Tab-separated table of C-alpha atoms in Angstrom:
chain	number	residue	atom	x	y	z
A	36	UNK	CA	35.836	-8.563	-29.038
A	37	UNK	CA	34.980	-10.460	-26.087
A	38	UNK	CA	33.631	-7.966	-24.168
A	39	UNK	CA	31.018	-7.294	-27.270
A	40	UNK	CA	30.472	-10.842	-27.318
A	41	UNK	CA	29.630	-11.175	-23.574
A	42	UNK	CA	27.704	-7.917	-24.219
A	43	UNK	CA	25.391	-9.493	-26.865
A	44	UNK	CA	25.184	-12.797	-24.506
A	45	UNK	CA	23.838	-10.412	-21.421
A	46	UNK	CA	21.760	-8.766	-23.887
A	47	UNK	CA	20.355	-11.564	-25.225
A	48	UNK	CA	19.241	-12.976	-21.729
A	49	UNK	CA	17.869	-9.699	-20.756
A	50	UNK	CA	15.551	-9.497	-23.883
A	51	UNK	CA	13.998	-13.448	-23.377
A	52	UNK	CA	13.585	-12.349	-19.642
A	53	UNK	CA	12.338	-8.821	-20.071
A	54	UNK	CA	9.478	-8.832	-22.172
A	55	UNK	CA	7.136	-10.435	-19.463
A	56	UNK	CA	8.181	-7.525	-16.741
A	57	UNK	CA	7.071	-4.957	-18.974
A	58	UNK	CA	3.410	-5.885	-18.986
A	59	UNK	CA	3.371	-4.038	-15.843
A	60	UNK	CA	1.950	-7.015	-13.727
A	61	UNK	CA	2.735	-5.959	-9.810
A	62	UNK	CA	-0.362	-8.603	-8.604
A	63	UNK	CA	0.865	-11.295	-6.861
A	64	UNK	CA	2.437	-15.047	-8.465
A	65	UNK	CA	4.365	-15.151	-11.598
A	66	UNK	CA	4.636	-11.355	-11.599
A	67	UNK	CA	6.127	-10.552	-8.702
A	68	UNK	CA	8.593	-13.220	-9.746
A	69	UNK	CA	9.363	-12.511	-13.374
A	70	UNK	CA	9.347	-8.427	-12.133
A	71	UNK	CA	12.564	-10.184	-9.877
A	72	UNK	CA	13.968	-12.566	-12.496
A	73	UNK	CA	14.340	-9.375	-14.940
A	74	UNK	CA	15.677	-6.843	-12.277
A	75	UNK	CA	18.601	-9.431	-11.296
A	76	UNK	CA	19.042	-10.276	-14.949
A	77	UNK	CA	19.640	-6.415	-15.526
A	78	UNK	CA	22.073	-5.892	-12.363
A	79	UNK	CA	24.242	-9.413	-13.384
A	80	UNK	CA	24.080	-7.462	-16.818
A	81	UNK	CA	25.361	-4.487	-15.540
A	82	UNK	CA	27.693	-5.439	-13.136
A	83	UNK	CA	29.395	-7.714	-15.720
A	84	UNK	CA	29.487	-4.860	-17.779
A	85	UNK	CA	31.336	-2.641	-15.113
A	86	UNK	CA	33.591	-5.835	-14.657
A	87	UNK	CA	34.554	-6.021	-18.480
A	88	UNK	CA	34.844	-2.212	-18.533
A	89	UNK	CA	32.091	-2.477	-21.331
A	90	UNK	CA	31.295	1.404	-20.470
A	91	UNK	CA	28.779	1.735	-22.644
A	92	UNK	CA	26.932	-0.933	-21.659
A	93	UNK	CA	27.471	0.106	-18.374
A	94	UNK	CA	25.744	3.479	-19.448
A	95	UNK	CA	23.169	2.217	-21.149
A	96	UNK	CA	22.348	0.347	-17.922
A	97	UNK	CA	21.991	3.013	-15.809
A	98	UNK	CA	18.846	6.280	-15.935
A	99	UNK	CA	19.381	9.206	-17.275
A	100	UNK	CA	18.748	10.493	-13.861
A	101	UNK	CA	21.837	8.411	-12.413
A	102	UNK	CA	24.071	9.605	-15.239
A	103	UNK	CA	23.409	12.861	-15.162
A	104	UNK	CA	24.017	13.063	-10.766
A	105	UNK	CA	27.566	11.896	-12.364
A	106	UNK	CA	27.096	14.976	-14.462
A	107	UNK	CA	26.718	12.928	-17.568
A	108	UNK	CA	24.257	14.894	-20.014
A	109	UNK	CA	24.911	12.161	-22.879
A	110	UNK	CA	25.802	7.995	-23.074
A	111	UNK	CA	28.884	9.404	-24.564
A	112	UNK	CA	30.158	11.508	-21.844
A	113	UNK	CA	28.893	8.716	-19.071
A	114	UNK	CA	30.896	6.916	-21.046
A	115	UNK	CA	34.073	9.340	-20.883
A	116	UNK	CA	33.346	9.813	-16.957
A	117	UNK	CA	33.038	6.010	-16.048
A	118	UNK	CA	36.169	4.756	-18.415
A	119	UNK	CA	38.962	5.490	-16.656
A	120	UNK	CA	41.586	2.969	-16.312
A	121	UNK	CA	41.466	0.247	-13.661
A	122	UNK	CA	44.912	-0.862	-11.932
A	123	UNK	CA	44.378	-4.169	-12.384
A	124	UNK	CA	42.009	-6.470	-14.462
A	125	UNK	CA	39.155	-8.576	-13.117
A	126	UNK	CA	38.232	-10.850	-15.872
A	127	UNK	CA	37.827	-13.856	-13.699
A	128	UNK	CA	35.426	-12.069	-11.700
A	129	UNK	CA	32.446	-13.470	-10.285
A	130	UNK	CA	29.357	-11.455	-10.187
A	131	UNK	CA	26.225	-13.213	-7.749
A	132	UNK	CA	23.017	-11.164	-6.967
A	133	UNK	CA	21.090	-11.863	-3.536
A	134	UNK	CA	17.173	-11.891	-2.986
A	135	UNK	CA	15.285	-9.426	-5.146
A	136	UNK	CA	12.774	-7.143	-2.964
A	137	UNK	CA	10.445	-4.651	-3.678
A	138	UNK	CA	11.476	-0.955	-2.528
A	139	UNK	CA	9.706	2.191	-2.123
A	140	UNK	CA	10.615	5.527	-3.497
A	141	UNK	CA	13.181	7.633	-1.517
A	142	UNK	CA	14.171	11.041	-2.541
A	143	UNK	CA	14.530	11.487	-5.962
A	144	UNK	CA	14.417	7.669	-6.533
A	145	UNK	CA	11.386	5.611	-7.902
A	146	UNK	CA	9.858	2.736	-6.471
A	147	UNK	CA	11.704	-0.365	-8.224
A	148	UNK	CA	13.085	-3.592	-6.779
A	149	UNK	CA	16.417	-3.374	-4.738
A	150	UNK	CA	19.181	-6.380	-4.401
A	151	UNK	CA	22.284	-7.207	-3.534
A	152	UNK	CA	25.190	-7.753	-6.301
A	153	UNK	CA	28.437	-9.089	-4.924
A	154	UNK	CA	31.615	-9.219	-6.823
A	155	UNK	CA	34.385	-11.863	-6.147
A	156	UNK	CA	37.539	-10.803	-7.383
A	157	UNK	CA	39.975	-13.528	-8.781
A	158	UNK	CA	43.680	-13.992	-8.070
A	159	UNK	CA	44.793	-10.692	-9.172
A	160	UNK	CA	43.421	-8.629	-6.178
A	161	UNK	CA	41.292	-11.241	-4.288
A	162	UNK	CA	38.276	-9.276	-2.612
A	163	UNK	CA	34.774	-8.911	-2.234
A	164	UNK	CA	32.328	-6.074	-2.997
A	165	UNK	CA	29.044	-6.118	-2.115
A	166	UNK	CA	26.720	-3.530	-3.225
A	167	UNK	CA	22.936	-2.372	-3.245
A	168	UNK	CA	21.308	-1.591	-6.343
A	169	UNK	CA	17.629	0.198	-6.737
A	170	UNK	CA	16.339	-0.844	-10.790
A	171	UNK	CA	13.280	0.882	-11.252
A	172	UNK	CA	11.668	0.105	-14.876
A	173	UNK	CA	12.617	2.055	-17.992
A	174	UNK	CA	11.199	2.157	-21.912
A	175	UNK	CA	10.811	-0.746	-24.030
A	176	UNK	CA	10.540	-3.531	-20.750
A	177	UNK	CA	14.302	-2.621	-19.487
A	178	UNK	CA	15.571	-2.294	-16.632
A	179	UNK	CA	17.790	0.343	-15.193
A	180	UNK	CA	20.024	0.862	-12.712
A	181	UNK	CA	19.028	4.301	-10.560
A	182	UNK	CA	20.919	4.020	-7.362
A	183	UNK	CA	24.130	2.155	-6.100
A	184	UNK	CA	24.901	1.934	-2.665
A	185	UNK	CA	28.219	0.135	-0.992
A	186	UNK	CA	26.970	-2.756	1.799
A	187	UNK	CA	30.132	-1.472	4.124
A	188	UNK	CA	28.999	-4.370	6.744
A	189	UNK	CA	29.923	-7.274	4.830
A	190	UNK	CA	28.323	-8.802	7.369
A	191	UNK	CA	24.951	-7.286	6.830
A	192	UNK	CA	24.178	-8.348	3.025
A	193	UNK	CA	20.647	-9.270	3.531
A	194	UNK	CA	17.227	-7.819	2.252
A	195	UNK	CA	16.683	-5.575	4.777
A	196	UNK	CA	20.690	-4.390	4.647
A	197	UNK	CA	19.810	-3.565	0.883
A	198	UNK	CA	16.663	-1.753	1.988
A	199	UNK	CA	18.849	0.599	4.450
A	200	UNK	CA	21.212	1.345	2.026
A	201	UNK	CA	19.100	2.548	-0.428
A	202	UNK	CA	17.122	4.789	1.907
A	203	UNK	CA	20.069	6.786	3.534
A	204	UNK	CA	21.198	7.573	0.192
């Protein structure tokens, strides 16, 4: 129940945030910068989701283009492939994003906006996990994750690490 709460929280802050990205302003200003606001909102979304092994939020987070590389035709299936049991549980996870920059395409990949997401791990199995996401923009003003790349270096977490990682991949 509290993962569906947190759910419709994450939700929630993704719909008063999105609506302005989907106007499909890439001009300078306040575009540029509600483009980034909605991006990270949609990677803290979907990294919490992933945290609270909310798969199908997860899923719904991702393109059909990432789920089905997983060989996920369906949200159910993605679903099926990405629930697997963790060892431990990470509820007093943090999730933080870095600085939001604009990518180019890369392979099969869209242009979109690439960051980092980093993920503290509490007492359980303290850790860090820092990782490079491409969201490129889907239907209805969302947007997705397409790509997710570990930042091995943990000491290379900056834009232009994100930009390397998501262009070898």
């Amino acid at each position: 129940m509290a993962a569906r709460t947190g759910r419709v929280a994450a939700m929630a802050v993704m719909v008063a945030v999105l609506p302005p990205a989907g106007c499909g302003d890439t001009g300078g200003g306040g575009g540029d910068e509600e483009r980034a606001a909605a991006a990270t909102a949609a990677a803290r979304a979907y990294q919490r989701a992933s945290v609270d092994q909310d798969w199908e939020a997860a899923c719904e987070g991702r393109t059909e283009r990432l789920r089905r590389s997983w060989g996920a035709n369906t949200l159910a299936q993605c679903v099926e492939i990405t629930g697997a049991p963790r060892l431990g549980a990470y509820s007093d996870a943090r999730v933080s994003t870095g600085e939001a920059v604009e990518i180019p395409a890369f392979g099969p990949h869209p242009a979109g906006i690439g960051l980092r997401v980093t993920l503290e791990t509490g007492t359980g199995k303290p850790g860090t996990l820092h990782t490079a996401l491409r969201l490129v923009p889907g239907e209805r003003g969302t947007w997705l994750v397409d790509q997710a790349v570990a930042l091995v270096d943990a000491g290379r977490t900056d834009t232009e690490a994100v930009r390397s990682a998501l262009a070898r991949k």
